[in-house]
Amino acid sequence: MTATAHPLVVRARRLAADLLVPEAERVDQEGVPASHIEAVKRSGLLGVVAPAEYGGSGAPPAVLRETAEILAGACCSTWFVQTQHHTPVQTLTKAELPLRERLLGPLSRGELLSGVAYAHLRAYPRIPVRVRRESAGWRFDGTVPWYTGWGLNDVMLLAGVTEAGEALFAFVEARDQPGLRASAPLRLAALTATRTVSLELDGLRVPEEAVALRTPYERWAPGDRARTLHANPAVFGIAEAALSLLDEESCGPLRARLADVRRRAYALADDPAPQERTGERLAVRAEAYEVLGAATTAAVVAGGGRAMSLTSPAQRLAREGLFLLVQGQTAETRQAHLRALAGEPGGSGAGAGA
């Protein structure tokens, strides 16, 4: 079965056509409603990569990518809230049995929605969130700069660094509680609708049985780095949505460029040696963003003055494209992207080597 024919891809297309696209401009201005999240939960999409024995679909990466493209192109805010969920699911598959048995089923079946609070680990050796051993478990202190889905998520996967230099991930309820306080929702140029906040941690106590992963930072970091080397599938979804606003003559060359870079990006993502060919991965990533910018700019140009209205999909897609430029960004990907924008040798193009 091809990814396009997979039942979850069919469901994603139906959800996009029936709900997400018609409501996208309203959601962009008013926020992702709980009803959207309930619709995603009912669709089974939260279990796309979850093990079948826990109620998920156990689908291959190609299906996850295709559903991500569809949801992001339809309503990037809704996509961004729900996409956080897949990392906690994948983390739980390798967690100790009691925690796995308690949470993996509800998360796989879409009964619970999880968020993530771990991007700040990439600031290491600076440590925004510190974790210390206490007799009954662990104590978290510090600041999580960005947390998406506040008020929509049921639980979160929270990470910090221990005194021994370990990355520690634990599940906690996504609500204000002793030791955990959320800011007011952040006002952003794009995706304000995602209910993104910062979290202040002041002695948040987490029991040992809530810990999903504890490993030396140096062991965790290479896998995380490998994931950031690739273009997010949402890039291709938003670019395709922008091209759909153009006539065939205008979009033809851009669509061909998009298909080419998408093919190369996914071939690299499927490469069995994810930490090799780094230069090529970064170059293709930057090229994907270049095509995204061209597509969303073309949609605004074609829309003329009407594209400046907040009811216009073109301006929304352009802002969402700007958001994706920095989402999941690391110092390494930032520098590679800047070199590509400056036209430096090796900064872009499929021929860049490792």
mmCIF file of C-alpha atoms in Angstrom:
data_model
loop_
_atom_site.group_PDB
_atom_site.id
_atom_site.type_symbol
_atom_site.label_atom_id
_atom_site.label_comp_id
_atom_site.label_asym_id
_atom_site.label_seq_id
_atom_site.Cartn_x
_atom_site.Cartn_y
_atom_site.Cartn_z
ATOM 1 C CA MET A 1 0.000 0.000 0.000
ATOM 2 C CA THR A 2 1.347 3.441 -0.904
ATOM 3 C CA ALA A 3 1.300 6.219 1.684
ATOM 4 C CA THR A 4 -1.299 8.099 -0.374
ATOM 5 C CA ALA A 5 -3.713 5.141 -0.176
ATOM 6 C CA HIS A 6 -3.241 4.513 3.556
ATOM 7 C CA PRO A 7 -6.514 4.847 5.561
ATOM 8 C CA LEU A 8 -4.993 7.510 7.814
ATOM 9 C CA VAL A 9 -4.032 9.605 4.799
ATOM 10 C CA VAL A 10 -7.599 9.319 3.521
ATOM 11 C CA ARG A 11 -8.897 10.396 6.946
ATOM 12 C CA ALA A 12 -6.481 13.314 7.055
ATOM 13 C CA ARG A 13 -7.686 14.539 3.662
ATOM 14 C CA ARG A 14 -11.297 14.269 4.792
ATOM 15 C CA LEU A 15 -10.585 16.124 8.051
ATOM 16 C CA ALA A 16 -8.766 18.842 6.127
ATOM 17 C CA ALA A 17 -11.505 19.308 3.543
ATOM 18 C CA ASP A 18 -14.465 19.130 5.922
ATOM 19 C CA LEU A 19 -13.140 21.089 8.902
ATOM 20 C CA LEU A 20 -9.627 22.485 8.838
ATOM 21 C CA VAL A 21 -9.557 24.389 5.535
ATOM 22 C CA PRO A 22 -12.984 26.043 5.940
ATOM 23 C CA GLU A 23 -12.077 27.200 9.479
ATOM 24 C CA ALA A 24 -8.397 28.057 8.968
ATOM 25 C CA GLU A 25 -8.648 31.853 8.833
ATOM 26 C CA ARG A 26 -10.988 31.978 11.831
ATOM 27 C CA VAL A 27 -8.729 29.660 13.829
ATOM 28 C CA ASP A 28 -5.689 31.763 12.900
ATOM 29 C CA GLN A 29 -7.345 34.797 14.512
ATOM 30 C CA GLU A 30 -9.259 33.204 17.377
ATOM 31 C CA GLY A 31 -7.223 30.163 18.406
ATOM 32 C CA VAL A 32 -7.357 26.416 17.960
ATOM 33 C CA PRO A 33 -10.656 25.307 19.519
ATOM 34 C CA ALA A 34 -10.992 22.204 21.661
ATOM 35 C CA SER A 35 -13.437 20.878 19.063
ATOM 36 C CA HIS A 36 -10.610 20.739 16.489
ATOM 37 C CA ILE A 37 -8.497 18.690 18.878
ATOM 38 C CA GLU A 38 -11.408 16.363 19.560
ATOM 39 C CA ALA A 39 -11.815 15.847 15.814
ATOM 40 C CA VAL A 40 -8.113 14.988 15.500
ATOM 41 C CA LYS A 41 -8.407 12.563 18.412
ATOM 42 C CA ARG A 42 -11.407 10.816 16.810
ATOM 43 C CA SER A 43 -9.598 10.538 13.470
ATOM 44 C CA GLY A 44 -6.951 8.145 14.792
ATOM 45 C CA LEU A 45 -4.161 10.412 13.542
ATOM 46 C CA LEU A 46 -2.614 10.726 16.996
ATOM 47 C CA GLY A 47 -1.743 7.039 16.814
ATOM 48 C CA VAL A 48 -0.161 7.103 13.369
ATOM 49 C CA VAL A 49 3.256 5.908 14.600
ATOM 50 C CA ALA A 50 2.036 4.237 17.804
ATOM 51 C CA PRO A 51 2.355 0.459 18.167
ATOM 52 C CA ALA A 52 -0.683 -1.512 17.006
ATOM 53 C CA GLU A 53 -0.703 -3.554 20.228
ATOM 54 C CA TYR A 54 -1.442 -0.347 22.142
ATOM 55 C CA GLY A 55 -4.205 0.821 19.816
ATOM 56 C CA GLY A 56 -2.117 2.758 17.310
ATOM 57 C CA SER A 57 -1.589 2.195 13.599
ATOM 58 C CA GLY A 58 2.151 1.481 13.538
ATOM 59 C CA ALA A 59 2.314 3.227 10.163
ATOM 60 C CA PRO A 60 5.627 3.800 8.352
ATOM 61 C CA PRO A 61 7.352 7.221 8.350
ATOM 62 C CA ALA A 62 5.993 8.009 4.869
ATOM 63 C CA VAL A 63 2.436 7.981 6.238
ATOM 64 C CA LEU A 64 3.376 10.289 9.116
ATOM 65 C CA ARG A 65 4.982 12.686 6.636
ATOM 66 C CA GLU A 66 1.998 12.641 4.279
ATOM 67 C CA THR A 67 -0.541 13.275 7.036
ATOM 68 C CA ALA A 68 1.654 16.072 8.382
ATOM 69 C CA GLU A 69 1.716 17.732 4.950
ATOM 70 C CA ILE A 70 -2.062 17.519 4.679
ATOM 71 C CA LEU A 71 -2.795 18.902 8.139
ATOM 72 C CA ALA A 72 -0.186 21.677 7.941
ATOM 73 C CA GLY A 73 -1.379 22.799 4.534
ATOM 74 C CA ALA A 74 -4.960 22.891 5.784
ATOM 75 C CA CYS A 75 -4.431 24.581 9.177
ATOM 76 C CA CYS A 76 -0.879 24.938 10.396
ATOM 77 C CA SER A 77 -1.953 25.887 13.916
ATOM 78 C CA THR A 78 -3.950 22.696 14.419
ATOM 79 C CA TRP A 79 -1.145 20.657 12.875
ATOM 80 C CA PHE A 80 1.445 22.209 15.190
ATOM 81 C CA VAL A 81 -0.545 21.459 18.338
ATOM 82 C CA GLN A 82 -1.076 17.817 17.437
ATOM 83 C CA THR A 83 2.391 17.171 15.994
ATOM 84 C CA GLN A 84 3.915 17.576 19.462
ATOM 85 C CA HIS A 85 2.136 14.352 20.433
ATOM 86 C CA HIS A 86 4.219 11.955 18.350
ATOM 87 C CA THR A 87 7.508 12.431 20.228
ATOM 88 C CA PRO A 88 6.004 11.416 23.600
ATOM 89 C CA VAL A 89 4.434 8.367 21.949
ATOM 90 C CA GLN A 90 7.758 7.310 20.432
ATOM 91 C CA THR A 91 9.551 7.967 23.732
ATOM 92 C CA LEU A 92 7.088 5.780 25.633
ATOM 93 C CA THR A 93 7.676 2.806 23.382
ATOM 94 C CA LYS A 94 11.136 2.532 24.977
ATOM 95 C CA ALA A 95 10.142 3.523 28.519
ATOM 96 C CA GLU A 96 9.977 1.252 31.556
ATOM 97 C CA LEU A 97 6.967 -1.040 31.646
ATOM 98 C CA PRO A 98 4.774 0.555 34.382
ATOM 99 C CA LEU A 99 4.807 4.012 32.763
ATOM 100 C CA ARG A 100 4.437 2.557 29.283
ATOM 101 C CA GLU A 101 1.413 0.512 30.344
ATOM 102 C CA ARG A 102 -0.193 3.510 32.034
ATOM 103 C CA LEU A 103 0.147 6.070 29.250
ATOM 104 C CA LEU A 104 0.990 4.528 25.889
ATOM 105 C CA GLY A 105 -2.477 3.057 25.289
ATOM 106 C CA PRO A 106 -4.421 6.277 26.007
ATOM 107 C CA LEU A 107 -1.969 8.322 23.933
ATOM 108 C CA SER A 108 -1.987 5.817 21.053
ATOM 109 C CA ARG A 109 -5.792 5.690 20.948
ATOM 110 C CA GLY A 110 -6.150 9.461 21.076
ATOM 111 C CA GLU A 111 -7.801 9.484 24.489
ATOM 112 C CA LEU A 112 -5.093 11.851 25.729
ATOM 113 C CA LEU A 113 -3.090 14.542 23.917
ATOM 114 C CA SER A 114 0.501 15.195 24.920
ATOM 115 C CA GLY A 115 2.676 18.234 24.439
ATOM 116 C CA VAL A 116 6.456 18.524 24.667
ATOM 117 C CA ALA A 117 8.794 20.768 26.622
ATOM 118 C CA TYR A 118 12.316 19.806 25.622
ATOM 119 C CA ALA A 119 13.597 22.121 22.850
ATOM 120 C CA HIS A 120 15.510 24.087 25.494
ATOM 121 C CA LEU A 121 17.872 21.108 25.831
ATOM 122 C CA ARG A 122 19.467 22.279 22.582
ATOM 123 C CA ALA A 123 20.895 25.280 24.455
ATOM 124 C CA TYR A 124 23.342 22.959 26.278
ATOM 125 C CA PRO A 125 25.825 23.587 27.913
ATOM 126 C CA ARG A 126 23.529 26.383 29.043
ATOM 127 C CA ILE A 127 20.849 24.688 31.153
ATOM 128 C CA PRO A 128 17.469 26.494 31.235
ATOM 129 C CA VAL A 129 15.861 23.656 33.229
ATOM 130 C CA ARG A 130 17.776 21.886 35.985
ATOM 131 C CA VAL A 131 16.755 18.601 37.582
ATOM 132 C CA ARG A 132 17.889 17.450 41.005
ATOM 133 C CA ARG A 133 17.358 14.142 42.748
ATOM 134 C CA GLU A 134 15.030 14.198 45.729
ATOM 135 C CA SER A 135 14.111 11.331 47.995
ATOM 136 C CA ALA A 136 10.761 10.621 46.329
ATOM 137 C CA GLY A 137 11.806 11.463 42.771
ATOM 138 C CA TRP A 138 13.045 14.583 40.995
ATOM 139 C CA ARG A 139 12.796 18.367 41.333
ATOM 140 C CA PHE A 140 12.589 20.638 38.242
ATOM 141 C CA ASP A 141 13.657 24.306 38.333
ATOM 142 C CA GLY A 142 14.025 26.853 35.541
ATOM 143 C CA THR A 143 12.169 28.203 32.539
ATOM 144 C CA VAL A 144 10.704 26.491 29.500
ATOM 145 C CA PRO A 145 10.664 29.336 26.923
ATOM 146 C CA TRP A 146 8.107 27.750 24.594
ATOM 147 C CA TYR A 147 5.297 25.309 25.299
ATOM 148 C CA THR A 148 2.576 24.767 22.707
ATOM 149 C CA GLY A 149 -1.002 23.647 23.316
ATOM 150 C CA TRP A 150 -1.556 24.956 26.840
ATOM 151 C CA GLY A 151 -5.177 24.299 27.757
ATOM 152 C CA LEU A 152 -5.498 21.741 24.965
ATOM 153 C CA ASN A 153 -2.965 19.127 26.075
ATOM 154 C CA ASP A 154 -3.680 16.645 28.827
ATOM 155 C CA VAL A 155 -0.063 15.793 29.657
ATOM 156 C CA MET A 156 3.387 16.980 28.680
ATOM 157 C CA LEU A 157 6.789 15.381 28.235
ATOM 158 C CA LEU A 158 9.046 17.689 30.248
ATOM 159 C CA ALA A 159 12.840 17.570 30.052
ATOM 160 C CA GLY A 160 15.752 18.980 31.972
ATOM 161 C CA VAL A 161 19.402 18.266 32.707
ATOM 162 C CA THR A 162 20.565 16.586 35.904
ATOM 163 C CA GLU A 163 23.622 17.457 37.978
ATOM 164 C CA ALA A 164 25.305 14.430 36.391
ATOM 165 C CA GLY A 165 24.793 15.847 32.892
ATOM 166 C CA GLU A 166 21.907 13.561 31.981
ATOM 167 C CA ALA A 167 18.888 14.461 29.870
ATOM 168 C CA LEU A 168 15.855 13.455 31.911
ATOM 169 C CA PHE A 169 12.341 13.282 30.425
ATOM 170 C CA ALA A 170 9.230 12.851 32.557
ATOM 171 C CA PHE A 171 5.468 13.040 32.088
ATOM 172 C CA VAL A 172 3.498 15.588 34.106
ATOM 173 C CA GLU A 173 -0.034 16.909 33.876
ATOM 174 C CA ALA A 174 -0.317 19.949 31.590
ATOM 175 C CA ARG A 175 -1.869 22.329 34.093
ATOM 176 C CA ASP A 176 -0.859 24.907 36.677
ATOM 177 C CA GLN A 177 0.211 23.110 39.851
ATOM 178 C CA PRO A 178 2.639 23.598 42.734
ATOM 179 C CA GLY A 179 6.013 24.291 41.148
ATOM 180 C CA LEU A 180 4.637 24.844 37.620
ATOM 181 C CA ARG A 181 3.087 28.072 36.365
ATOM 182 C CA ALA A 182 2.263 29.049 32.783
ATOM 183 C CA SER A 183 2.515 32.573 31.374
ATOM 184 C CA ALA A 184 -0.285 34.235 29.478
ATOM 185 C CA PRO A 185 -0.456 33.035 25.853
ATOM 186 C CA LEU A 186 2.359 34.573 23.812
ATOM 187 C CA ARG A 187 1.442 36.977 21.018
ATOM 188 C CA LEU A 188 3.242 35.796 17.886
ATOM 189 C CA ALA A 189 3.370 36.988 14.281
ATOM 190 C CA ALA A 190 2.237 33.521 13.234
ATOM 191 C CA LEU A 191 0.603 30.612 15.053
ATOM 192 C CA THR A 192 -0.602 32.678 18.005
ATOM 193 C CA ALA A 193 -3.570 30.322 17.696
ATOM 194 C CA THR A 194 -1.499 27.439 19.111
ATOM 195 C CA ARG A 195 -1.822 28.661 22.716
ATOM 196 C CA THR A 196 1.938 28.830 23.178
ATOM 197 C CA VAL A 197 3.167 29.888 26.625
ATOM 198 C CA SER A 198 6.345 29.873 28.680
ATOM 199 C CA LEU A 199 6.534 27.731 31.810
ATOM 200 C CA GLU A 200 8.126 28.707 35.116
ATOM 201 C CA LEU A 201 9.355 25.744 37.127
ATOM 202 C CA ASP A 202 10.047 26.419 40.786
ATOM 203 C CA GLY A 203 10.440 23.185 42.683
ATOM 204 C CA LEU A 204 8.140 21.047 40.552
ATOM 205 C CA ARG A 205 8.291 17.586 42.078
ATOM 206 C CA VAL A 206 7.971 14.581 39.786
ATOM 207 C CA PRO A 207 7.905 10.984 41.058
ATOM 208 C CA GLU A 208 10.393 8.426 39.789
ATOM 209 C CA GLU A 209 7.628 6.409 38.148
ATOM 210 C CA ALA A 210 6.850 9.357 35.818
ATOM 211 C CA VAL A 211 10.352 9.298 34.267
ATOM 212 C CA ALA A 212 10.289 8.091 30.650
ATOM 213 C CA LEU A 213 13.960 8.526 29.756
ATOM 214 C CA ARG A 214 17.186 9.276 31.591
ATOM 215 C CA THR A 215 20.385 9.167 29.589
ATOM 216 C CA PRO A 216 23.683 11.077 29.302
ATOM 217 C CA TYR A 217 23.154 14.247 27.281
ATOM 218 C CA GLU A 218 25.956 13.236 24.923
ATOM 219 C CA ARG A 219 24.054 10.060 24.094
ATOM 220 C CA TRP A 220 20.716 11.818 23.485
ATOM 221 C CA ALA A 221 21.999 14.793 21.492
ATOM 222 C CA PRO A 222 23.190 13.048 18.279
ATOM 223 C CA GLY A 223 19.760 11.549 17.599
ATOM 224 C CA ASP A 224 18.073 14.892 18.182
ATOM 225 C CA ARG A 225 20.625 16.616 15.944
ATOM 226 C CA ALA A 226 19.942 14.137 13.143
ATOM 227 C CA ARG A 227 16.222 14.970 13.241
ATOM 228 C CA THR A 228 16.847 18.703 12.919
ATOM 229 C CA LEU A 229 18.883 18.269 9.729
ATOM 230 C CA HIS A 230 15.757 17.615 7.645
ATOM 231 C CA ALA A 231 13.027 19.837 6.282
ATOM 232 C CA ASN A 232 9.803 19.505 8.231
ATOM 233 C CA PRO A 233 7.038 17.885 6.123
ATOM 234 C CA ALA A 234 4.906 20.920 6.986
ATOM 235 C CA VAL A 235 7.158 22.914 4.640
ATOM 236 C CA PHE A 236 5.884 20.912 1.684
ATOM 237 C CA GLY A 237 2.281 21.027 2.868
ATOM 238 C CA ILE A 238 2.203 24.797 3.198
ATOM 239 C CA ALA A 239 4.048 25.291 -0.086
ATOM 240 C CA GLU A 240 1.534 23.066 -1.883
ATOM 241 C CA ALA A 241 -1.363 24.957 -0.285
ATOM 242 C CA ALA A 242 0.148 28.244 -1.488
ATOM 243 C CA LEU A 243 0.588 26.896 -5.013
ATOM 244 C CA SER A 244 -3.060 25.858 -5.080
ATOM 245 C CA LEU A 245 -3.932 29.571 -5.001
ATOM 246 C CA LEU A 246 -2.139 30.155 -8.335
ATOM 247 C CA ASP A 247 -3.203 29.417 -11.890
ATOM 248 C CA GLU A 248 -1.549 26.478 -13.636
ATOM 249 C CA GLU A 249 0.776 28.617 -15.722
ATOM 250 C CA SER A 250 2.146 30.417 -12.670
ATOM 251 C CA CYS A 251 2.493 27.414 -10.397
ATOM 252 C CA GLY A 252 3.858 24.844 -12.870
ATOM 253 C CA PRO A 253 7.604 25.589 -12.533
ATOM 254 C CA LEU A 254 7.354 26.047 -8.766
ATOM 255 C CA ARG A 255 5.432 22.798 -8.371
ATOM 256 C CA ALA A 256 8.157 20.972 -10.291
ATOM 257 C CA ARG A 257 10.838 22.461 -8.018
ATOM 258 C CA LEU A 258 8.795 21.529 -4.968
ATOM 259 C CA ALA A 259 8.348 17.926 -6.101
ATOM 260 C CA ASP A 260 12.071 17.592 -6.787
ATOM 261 C CA VAL A 261 13.278 18.910 -3.441
ATOM 262 C CA ARG A 262 10.570 16.944 -1.602
ATOM 263 C CA ARG A 263 11.758 13.719 -3.258
ATOM 264 C CA ARG A 264 15.380 14.384 -2.311
ATOM 265 C CA ALA A 265 14.508 15.450 1.237
ATOM 266 C CA TYR A 266 12.517 12.295 1.938
ATOM 267 C CA ALA A 267 15.166 10.069 0.374
ATOM 268 C CA LEU A 268 17.660 11.544 2.821
ATOM 269 C CA ALA A 269 15.204 11.152 5.716
ATOM 270 C CA ASP A 270 14.909 7.444 4.880
ATOM 271 C CA ASP A 271 18.681 6.971 4.625
ATOM 272 C CA PRO A 272 19.725 4.228 7.085
ATOM 273 C CA ALA A 273 22.735 6.315 8.209
ATOM 274 C CA PRO A 274 21.008 9.431 9.607
ATOM 275 C CA GLN A 275 24.154 11.071 10.952
ATOM 276 C CA GLU A 276 26.059 10.960 7.675
ATOM 277 C CA ARG A 277 25.854 13.271 4.603
ATOM 278 C CA THR A 278 25.292 16.217 6.939
ATOM 279 C CA GLY A 279 26.182 18.878 4.367
ATOM 280 C CA GLU A 280 23.784 17.449 1.814
ATOM 281 C CA ARG A 281 20.980 17.237 4.370
ATOM 282 C CA LEU A 282 21.443 20.851 5.435
ATOM 283 C CA ALA A 283 21.612 22.021 1.822
ATOM 284 C CA VAL A 284 18.398 20.245 0.847
ATOM 285 C CA ARG A 285 16.722 21.599 3.977
ATOM 286 C CA ALA A 286 17.669 25.156 2.996
ATOM 287 C CA GLU A 287 16.511 24.535 -0.573
ATOM 288 C CA ALA A 288 13.131 23.373 0.691
ATOM 289 C CA TYR A 289 12.727 26.646 2.603
ATOM 290 C CA GLU A 290 13.719 28.567 -0.503
ATOM 291 C CA VAL A 291 10.919 26.922 -2.492
ATOM 292 C CA LEU A 292 8.492 27.498 0.392
ATOM 293 C CA GLY A 293 9.321 31.209 0.387
ATOM 294 C CA ALA A 294 8.873 31.424 -3.364
ATOM 295 C CA ALA A 295 5.528 29.635 -3.226
ATOM 296 C CA THR A 296 4.051 31.734 -0.419
ATOM 297 C CA THR A 297 5.382 34.951 -1.968
ATOM 298 C CA ALA A 298 3.816 33.992 -5.293
ATOM 299 C CA ALA A 299 0.483 33.433 -3.551
ATOM 300 C CA VAL A 300 0.640 36.924 -2.021
ATOM 301 C CA VAL A 301 1.640 38.498 -5.355
ATOM 302 C CA ALA A 302 -1.185 36.739 -7.161
ATOM 303 C CA GLY A 303 -3.652 37.861 -4.496
ATOM 304 C CA GLY A 304 -2.715 41.520 -4.849
ATOM 305 C CA GLY A 305 -4.131 43.908 -2.290
ATOM 306 C CA ARG A 306 -6.673 41.314 -1.186
ATOM 307 C CA ALA A 307 -3.798 39.211 0.154
ATOM 308 C CA MET A 308 -3.261 41.781 2.922
ATOM 309 C CA SER A 309 -6.680 41.018 4.394
ATOM 310 C CA LEU A 310 -6.691 38.769 7.440
ATOM 311 C CA THR A 311 -9.389 36.745 5.691
ATOM 312 C CA SER A 312 -6.962 35.863 2.886
ATOM 313 C CA PRO A 313 -5.309 32.422 2.939
ATOM 314 C CA ALA A 314 -2.273 33.850 1.121
ATOM 315 C CA GLN A 315 -1.115 36.081 3.967
ATOM 316 C CA ARG A 316 -1.778 33.360 6.530
ATOM 317 C CA LEU A 317 0.300 30.856 4.571
ATOM 318 C CA ALA A 318 3.095 33.415 4.170
ATOM 319 C CA ARG A 319 3.207 33.991 7.927
ATOM 320 C CA GLU A 320 3.120 30.264 8.604
ATOM 321 C CA GLY A 321 6.031 29.871 6.219
ATOM 322 C CA LEU A 322 7.999 32.435 8.226
ATOM 323 C CA PHE A 323 7.265 30.465 11.379
ATOM 324 C CA LEU A 324 8.653 27.277 9.847
ATOM 325 C CA LEU A 325 11.928 29.067 9.083
ATOM 326 C CA VAL A 326 12.731 29.097 12.805
ATOM 327 C CA GLN A 327 10.695 26.157 14.150
ATOM 328 C CA GLY A 328 13.087 23.478 15.426
ATOM 329 C CA GLN A 329 16.058 25.665 14.524
ATOM 330 C CA THR A 330 19.500 24.935 15.972
ATOM 331 C CA ALA A 331 22.737 26.925 15.720
ATOM 332 C CA GLU A 332 23.902 24.472 13.058
ATOM 333 C CA THR A 333 20.802 24.725 10.870
ATOM 334 C CA ARG A 334 20.686 28.507 11.318
ATOM 335 C CA GLN A 335 24.216 28.968 10.045
ATOM 336 C CA ALA A 336 23.690 26.601 7.120
ATOM 337 C CA HIS A 337 20.522 28.443 6.138
ATOM 338 C CA LEU A 338 22.214 31.838 6.381
ATOM 339 C CA ARG A 339 25.073 30.603 4.194
ATOM 340 C CA ALA A 340 22.560 29.372 1.626
ATOM 341 C CA LEU A 341 20.768 32.734 1.639
ATOM 342 C CA ALA A 342 24.111 34.490 1.138
ATOM 343 C CA GLY A 343 24.891 32.207 -1.813
ATOM 344 C CA GLU A 344 28.072 30.896 -0.247
ATOM 345 C CA PRO A 345 29.671 27.776 -1.807
ATOM 346 C CA GLY A 346 28.233 24.650 -0.233
ATOM 347 C CA GLY A 347 25.395 26.687 1.253
ATOM 348 C CA SER A 348 22.722 25.211 -0.997
ATOM 349 C CA GLY A 349 22.180 22.750 -3.764
ATOM 350 C CA ALA A 350 21.928 18.981 -3.862
ATOM 351 C CA GLY A 351 25.621 18.514 -4.505
ATOM 352 C CA ALA A 352 26.816 19.680 -1.090
ATOM 353 C CA GLY A 353 28.781 16.919 0.590
ATOM 354 C CA ALA A 354 29.164 15.779 4.151
#
